[in-house]
CSV table of C-alpha atoms and ligand atoms in Angstrom, one decimal:
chain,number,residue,atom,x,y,z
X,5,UNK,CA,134.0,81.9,176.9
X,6,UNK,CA,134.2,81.8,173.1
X,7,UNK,CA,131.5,80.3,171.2
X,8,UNK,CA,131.5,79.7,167.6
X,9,UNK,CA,127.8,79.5,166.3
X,10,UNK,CA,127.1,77.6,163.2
X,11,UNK,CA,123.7,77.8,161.3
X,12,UNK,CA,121.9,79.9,159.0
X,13,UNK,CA,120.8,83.3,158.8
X,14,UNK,CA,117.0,83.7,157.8
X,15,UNK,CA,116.7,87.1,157.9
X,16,UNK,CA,113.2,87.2,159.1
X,17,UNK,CA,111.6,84.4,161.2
X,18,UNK,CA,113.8,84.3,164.7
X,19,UNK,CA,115.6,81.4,164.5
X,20,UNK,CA,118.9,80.3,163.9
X,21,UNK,CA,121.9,82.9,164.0
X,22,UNK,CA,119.3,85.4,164.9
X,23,UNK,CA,118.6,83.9,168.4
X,24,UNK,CA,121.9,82.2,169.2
X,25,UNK,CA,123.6,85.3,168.5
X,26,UNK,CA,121.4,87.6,171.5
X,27,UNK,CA,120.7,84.4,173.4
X,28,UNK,CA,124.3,83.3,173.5
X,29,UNK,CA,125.2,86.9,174.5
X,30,UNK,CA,123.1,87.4,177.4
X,31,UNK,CA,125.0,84.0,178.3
X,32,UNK,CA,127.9,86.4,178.6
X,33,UNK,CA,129.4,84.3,175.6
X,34,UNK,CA,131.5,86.3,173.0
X,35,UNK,CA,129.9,84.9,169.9
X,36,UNK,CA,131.3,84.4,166.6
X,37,UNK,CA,129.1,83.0,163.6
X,38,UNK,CA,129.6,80.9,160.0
X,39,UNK,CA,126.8,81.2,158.6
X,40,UNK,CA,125.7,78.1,156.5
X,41,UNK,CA,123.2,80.0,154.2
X,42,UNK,CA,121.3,82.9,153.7
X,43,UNK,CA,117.2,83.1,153.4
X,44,UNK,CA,115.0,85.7,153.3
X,45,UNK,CA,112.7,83.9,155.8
X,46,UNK,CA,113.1,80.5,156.9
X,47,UNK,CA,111.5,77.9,155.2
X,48,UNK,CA,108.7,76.5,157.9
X,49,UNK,CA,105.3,77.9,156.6
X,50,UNK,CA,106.8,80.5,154.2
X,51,UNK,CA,106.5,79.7,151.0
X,52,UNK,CA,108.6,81.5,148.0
X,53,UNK,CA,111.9,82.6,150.3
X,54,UNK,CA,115.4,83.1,148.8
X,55,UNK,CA,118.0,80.3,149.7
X,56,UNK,CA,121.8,81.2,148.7
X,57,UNK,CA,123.8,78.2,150.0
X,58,UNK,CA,127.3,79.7,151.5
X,59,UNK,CA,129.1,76.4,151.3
X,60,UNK,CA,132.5,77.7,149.5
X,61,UNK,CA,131.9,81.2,151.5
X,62,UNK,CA,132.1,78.9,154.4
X,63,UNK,CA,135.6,76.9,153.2
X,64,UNK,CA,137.2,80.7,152.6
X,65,UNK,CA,136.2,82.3,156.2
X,66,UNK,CA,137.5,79.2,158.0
X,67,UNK,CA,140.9,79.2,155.5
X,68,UNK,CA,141.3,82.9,156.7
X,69,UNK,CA,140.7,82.2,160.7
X,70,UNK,CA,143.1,79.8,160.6
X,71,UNK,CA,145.6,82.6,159.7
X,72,UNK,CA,143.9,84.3,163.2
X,73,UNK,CA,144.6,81.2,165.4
X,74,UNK,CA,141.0,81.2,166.5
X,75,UNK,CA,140.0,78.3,168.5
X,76,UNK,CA,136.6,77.8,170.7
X,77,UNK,CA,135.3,76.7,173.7
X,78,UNK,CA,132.1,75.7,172.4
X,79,UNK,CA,131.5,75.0,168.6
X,80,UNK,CA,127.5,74.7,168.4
X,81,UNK,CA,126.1,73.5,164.7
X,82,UNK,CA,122.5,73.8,163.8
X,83,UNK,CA,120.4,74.4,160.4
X,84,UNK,CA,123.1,72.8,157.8
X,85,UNK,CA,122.0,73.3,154.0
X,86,UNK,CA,123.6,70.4,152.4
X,87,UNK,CA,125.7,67.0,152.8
X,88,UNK,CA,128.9,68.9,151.8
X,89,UNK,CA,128.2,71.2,155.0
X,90,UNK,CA,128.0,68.6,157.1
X,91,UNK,CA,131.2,67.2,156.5
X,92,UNK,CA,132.6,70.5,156.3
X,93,UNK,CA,131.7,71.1,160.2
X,94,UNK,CA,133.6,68.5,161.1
X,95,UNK,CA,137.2,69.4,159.6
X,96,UNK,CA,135.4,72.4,161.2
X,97,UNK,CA,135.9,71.1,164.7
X,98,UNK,CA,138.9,69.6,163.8
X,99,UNK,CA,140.2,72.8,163.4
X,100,UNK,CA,138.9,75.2,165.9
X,101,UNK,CA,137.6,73.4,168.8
X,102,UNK,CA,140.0,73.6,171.6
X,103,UNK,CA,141.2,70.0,172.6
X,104,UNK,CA,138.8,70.1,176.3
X,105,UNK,CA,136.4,72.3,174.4
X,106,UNK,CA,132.7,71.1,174.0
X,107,UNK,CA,130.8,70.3,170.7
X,108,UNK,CA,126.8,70.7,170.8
X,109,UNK,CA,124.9,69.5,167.5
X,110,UNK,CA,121.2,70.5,167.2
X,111,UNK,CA,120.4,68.2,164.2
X,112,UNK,CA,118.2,70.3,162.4
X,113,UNK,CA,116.0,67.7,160.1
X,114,UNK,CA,112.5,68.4,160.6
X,115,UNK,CA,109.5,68.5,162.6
X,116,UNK,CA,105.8,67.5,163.3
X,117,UNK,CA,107.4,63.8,162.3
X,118,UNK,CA,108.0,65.4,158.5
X,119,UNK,CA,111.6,66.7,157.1
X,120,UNK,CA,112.1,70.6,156.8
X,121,UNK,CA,111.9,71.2,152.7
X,122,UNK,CA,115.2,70.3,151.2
X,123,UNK,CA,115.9,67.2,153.4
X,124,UNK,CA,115.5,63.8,153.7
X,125,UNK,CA,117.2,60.4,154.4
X,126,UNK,CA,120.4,60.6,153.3
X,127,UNK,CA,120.6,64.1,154.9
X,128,UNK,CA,120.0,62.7,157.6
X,129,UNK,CA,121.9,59.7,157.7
X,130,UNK,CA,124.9,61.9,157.1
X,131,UNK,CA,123.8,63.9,160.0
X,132,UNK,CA,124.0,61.0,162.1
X,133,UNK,CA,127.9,60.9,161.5
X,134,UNK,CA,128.2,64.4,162.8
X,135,UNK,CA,126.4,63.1,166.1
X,136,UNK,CA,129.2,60.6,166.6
X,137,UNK,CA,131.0,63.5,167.2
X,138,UNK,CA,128.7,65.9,169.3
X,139,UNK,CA,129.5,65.6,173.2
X,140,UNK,CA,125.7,66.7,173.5
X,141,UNK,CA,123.0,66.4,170.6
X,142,UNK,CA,119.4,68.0,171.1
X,143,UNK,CA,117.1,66.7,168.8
X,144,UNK,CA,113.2,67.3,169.3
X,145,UNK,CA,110.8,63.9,169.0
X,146,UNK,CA,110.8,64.2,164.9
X,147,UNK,CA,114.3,64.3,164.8
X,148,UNK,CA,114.9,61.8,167.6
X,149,UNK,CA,113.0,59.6,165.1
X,150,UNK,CA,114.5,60.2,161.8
X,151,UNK,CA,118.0,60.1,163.1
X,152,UNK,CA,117.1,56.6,165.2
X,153,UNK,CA,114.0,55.1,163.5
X,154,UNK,CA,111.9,54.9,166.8
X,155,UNK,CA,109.2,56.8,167.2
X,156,UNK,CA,108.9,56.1,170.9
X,157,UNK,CA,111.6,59.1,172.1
X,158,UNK,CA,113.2,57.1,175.5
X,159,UNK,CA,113.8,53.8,172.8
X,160,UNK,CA,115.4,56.9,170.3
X,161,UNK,CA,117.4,58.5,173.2
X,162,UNK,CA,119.0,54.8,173.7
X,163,UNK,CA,119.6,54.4,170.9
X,164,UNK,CA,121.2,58.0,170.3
X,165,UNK,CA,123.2,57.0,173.7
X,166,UNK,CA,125.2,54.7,171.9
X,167,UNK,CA,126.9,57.1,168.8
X,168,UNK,CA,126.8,59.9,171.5
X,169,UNK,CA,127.0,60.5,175.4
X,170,UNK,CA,124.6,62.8,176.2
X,171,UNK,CA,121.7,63.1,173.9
X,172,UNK,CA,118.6,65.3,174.5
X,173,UNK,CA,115.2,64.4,173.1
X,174,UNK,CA,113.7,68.2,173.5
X,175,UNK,CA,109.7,66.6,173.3
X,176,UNK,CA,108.4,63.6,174.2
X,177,UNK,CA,104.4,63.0,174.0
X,178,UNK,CA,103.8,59.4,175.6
X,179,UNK,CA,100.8,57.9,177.9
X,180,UNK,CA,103.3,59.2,180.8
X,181,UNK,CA,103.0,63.1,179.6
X,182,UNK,CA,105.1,65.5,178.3
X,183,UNK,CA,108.6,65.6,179.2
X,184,UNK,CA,112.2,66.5,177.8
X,185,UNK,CA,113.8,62.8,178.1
X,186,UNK,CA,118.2,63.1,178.5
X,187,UNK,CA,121.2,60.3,179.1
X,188,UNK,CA,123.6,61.1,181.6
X,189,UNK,CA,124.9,57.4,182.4
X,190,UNK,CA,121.0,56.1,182.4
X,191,UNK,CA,117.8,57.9,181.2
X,192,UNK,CA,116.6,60.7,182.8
X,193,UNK,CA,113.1,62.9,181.9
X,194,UNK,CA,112.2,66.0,183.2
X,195,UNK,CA,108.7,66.9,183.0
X,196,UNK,CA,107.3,70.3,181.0
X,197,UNK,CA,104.4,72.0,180.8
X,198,UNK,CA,103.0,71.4,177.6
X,199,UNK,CA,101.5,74.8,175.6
X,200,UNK,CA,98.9,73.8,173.4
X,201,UNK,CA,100.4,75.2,169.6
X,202,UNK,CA,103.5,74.7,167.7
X,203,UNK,CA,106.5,77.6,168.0
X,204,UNK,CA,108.4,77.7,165.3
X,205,UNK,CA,111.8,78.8,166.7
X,206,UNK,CA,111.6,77.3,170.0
X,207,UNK,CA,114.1,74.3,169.2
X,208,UNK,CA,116.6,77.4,168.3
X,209,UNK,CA,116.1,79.2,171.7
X,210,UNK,CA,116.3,76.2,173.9
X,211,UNK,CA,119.6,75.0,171.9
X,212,UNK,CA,121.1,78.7,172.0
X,213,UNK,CA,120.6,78.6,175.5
X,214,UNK,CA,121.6,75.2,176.7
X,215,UNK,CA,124.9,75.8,174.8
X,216,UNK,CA,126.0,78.9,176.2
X,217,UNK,CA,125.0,77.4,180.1
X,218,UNK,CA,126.9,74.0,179.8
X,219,UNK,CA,130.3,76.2,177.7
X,220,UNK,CA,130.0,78.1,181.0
X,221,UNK,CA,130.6,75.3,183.9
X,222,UNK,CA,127.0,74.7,184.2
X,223,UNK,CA,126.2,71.2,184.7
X,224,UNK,CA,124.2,69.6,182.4
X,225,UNK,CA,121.1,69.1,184.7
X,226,UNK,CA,121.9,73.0,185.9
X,227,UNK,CA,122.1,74.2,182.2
X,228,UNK,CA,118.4,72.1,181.0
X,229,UNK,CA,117.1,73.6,184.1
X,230,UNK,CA,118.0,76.9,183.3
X,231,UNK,CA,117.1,76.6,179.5
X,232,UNK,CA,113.8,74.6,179.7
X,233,UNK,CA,112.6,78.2,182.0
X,234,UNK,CA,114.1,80.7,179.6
X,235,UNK,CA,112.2,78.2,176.5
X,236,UNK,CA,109.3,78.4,178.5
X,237,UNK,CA,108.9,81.8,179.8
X,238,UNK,CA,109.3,82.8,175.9
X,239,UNK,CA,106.5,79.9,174.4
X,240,UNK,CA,103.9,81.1,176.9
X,241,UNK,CA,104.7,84.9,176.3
X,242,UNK,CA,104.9,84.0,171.7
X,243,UNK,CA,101.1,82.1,173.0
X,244,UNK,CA,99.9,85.7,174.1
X,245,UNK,CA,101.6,88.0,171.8
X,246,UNK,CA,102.5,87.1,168.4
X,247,UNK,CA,99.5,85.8,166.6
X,248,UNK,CA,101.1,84.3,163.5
X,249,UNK,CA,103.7,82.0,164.9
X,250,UNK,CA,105.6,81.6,161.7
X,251,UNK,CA,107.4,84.8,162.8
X,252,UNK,CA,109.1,82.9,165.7
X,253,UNK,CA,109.4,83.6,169.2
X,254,UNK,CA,109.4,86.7,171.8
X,255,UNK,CA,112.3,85.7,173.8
X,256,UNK,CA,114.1,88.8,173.9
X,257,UNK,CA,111.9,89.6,177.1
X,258,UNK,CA,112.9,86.5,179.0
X,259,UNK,CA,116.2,87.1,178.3
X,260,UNK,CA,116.8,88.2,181.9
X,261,UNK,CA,116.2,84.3,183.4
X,262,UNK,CA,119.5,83.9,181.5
X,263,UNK,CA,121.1,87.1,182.7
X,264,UNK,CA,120.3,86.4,186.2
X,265,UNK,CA,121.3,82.7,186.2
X,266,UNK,CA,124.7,84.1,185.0
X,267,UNK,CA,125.3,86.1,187.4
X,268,UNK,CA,129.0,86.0,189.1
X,269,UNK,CA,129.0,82.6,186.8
X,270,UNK,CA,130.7,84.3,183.4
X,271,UNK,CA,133.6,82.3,182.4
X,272,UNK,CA,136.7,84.5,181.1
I,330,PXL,O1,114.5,76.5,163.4
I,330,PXL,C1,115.0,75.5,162.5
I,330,PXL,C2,115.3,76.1,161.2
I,330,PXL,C3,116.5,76.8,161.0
I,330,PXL,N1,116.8,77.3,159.8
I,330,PXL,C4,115.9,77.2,158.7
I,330,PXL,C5,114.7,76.6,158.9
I,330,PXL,C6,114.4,76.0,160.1
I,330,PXL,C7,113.1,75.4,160.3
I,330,PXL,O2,112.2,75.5,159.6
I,330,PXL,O3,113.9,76.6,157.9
I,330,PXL,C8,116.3,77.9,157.4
């Protein structure tokens, strides 16, 4: 299975490229990358990072892979650094996604119901329109909301059913609990167990994940199953061990519930 991973690279701070690359792998996925930018840290509780936007690098790299031939199974987009990009990805899965191939958008906006520095509602309007396209977005609660307007997640995921047929609110805090709230045909939650804290990074390892189980024949109840464990597993180990959470997740331990759920199940 060949999986074409588009986000950013912040060099330090786990997230992005830096966990869907080994996440992705220990899905048995051969994994290739466009990076959108390049940070020194990403930009949630840092302050002073570097930010080189890569948007004509991008144009060139895809230019030369069409000389290659490459096309994907998967084409998963996350952390996009401007409105250009945006657009961009989708000649991008014009180009390179094979015709039965499968098109995961994390629409990376914000959190704690703010936008991440650098965005705001045109960025994400325009984000909406790359949604239309996604067979399966996974926005968390915030961006459920700025993508839909409803702040309740179950009235966002109906109305993210409409522009797209499986959407996937990651976190959903109502009177009922805390659950991960999904359309397949009709709403669907799943419940979690909540960690008190916030994990910067998590969003990144759940996404990683879900998209290198449903690229390989998972079913989409199978591949949250599988993905809300490893996300878990690696929140409740990042509670114990890494004391400033800004520095992102320890995952790379958990990595085996992936290995394990793959195995015999790799996709050529
Ligand atoms: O994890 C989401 C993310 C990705 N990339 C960059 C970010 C963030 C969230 O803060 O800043 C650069």
């Amino acid at each position: 299975m060949r999986i074409l991973a588009i986000n950013d690279i912040s060099c330090v701070g786990k997230c992005s490229l830096t966990v869907a690359l080994p996440v992705l792998s220990a899905c048995g996925a051969t994994v290739d990358i466009l990076p959108t930018a390049l940070l020194s840290t990403h930009t949630g509780g840092f302050t002073g990072y570097t930010f080189l936007n890569l948007d004509d690098e991008m144009k060139k790299i895809c230019d030369h892979w069409e000389t290659l031939g490459l096309q994907y199974d998967v084409i998963y987009s996350g952390y996009l650094g401007s409105r250009a990009q945006i657009e961009f990805v989708k000649d991008v899965k014009r180009r390179f996604l094979k015709p039965d191939g499968i098109f995961v958008v994390d629409p990376v906006l914000g959190d704690h119901f703010q936008f991440y520095k650098g965005f705001d509602e045109s960025f994400a309007a325009e984000m909406r329109t790359l949604c239309a396209l996604a067979d399966y977005i996974l926005p968390n609660d915030t961006e459920a909301f700025l993508l839909t307007g409803e702040r309740d997640a179950v009235r966002a995921l109906e109305k993210l059913a409409s522009i797209c047929p499986h959407p996937i609110v990651t976190g959903a805090e109502t009177e009922e609990g805390y659950f991960l709230c999904y359309f397949d045909g009709a709403v669907k939650k799943i419940p979690l167990n909540k960690v008190e804290g916030s994990f910067h990074g998590a969003g990144d390892v759940f996404a990683s994940a879900f998209a290198g189980c449903i690229g390989n024949g998972f079913s989409l109840a199978e591949s949250l199953g599988i993905s809300i464990e490893f996300c878990h597993r690696s929140i409740v180990r990042t509670a114990e061990e890494v004391p400033d959470k800004k520095y992102g997740m320890n995952y790379e331990k958990e990595l085996s519930v992936l290995t394990d759920a793959f195995k015999g199940k790799f996709r050529a």
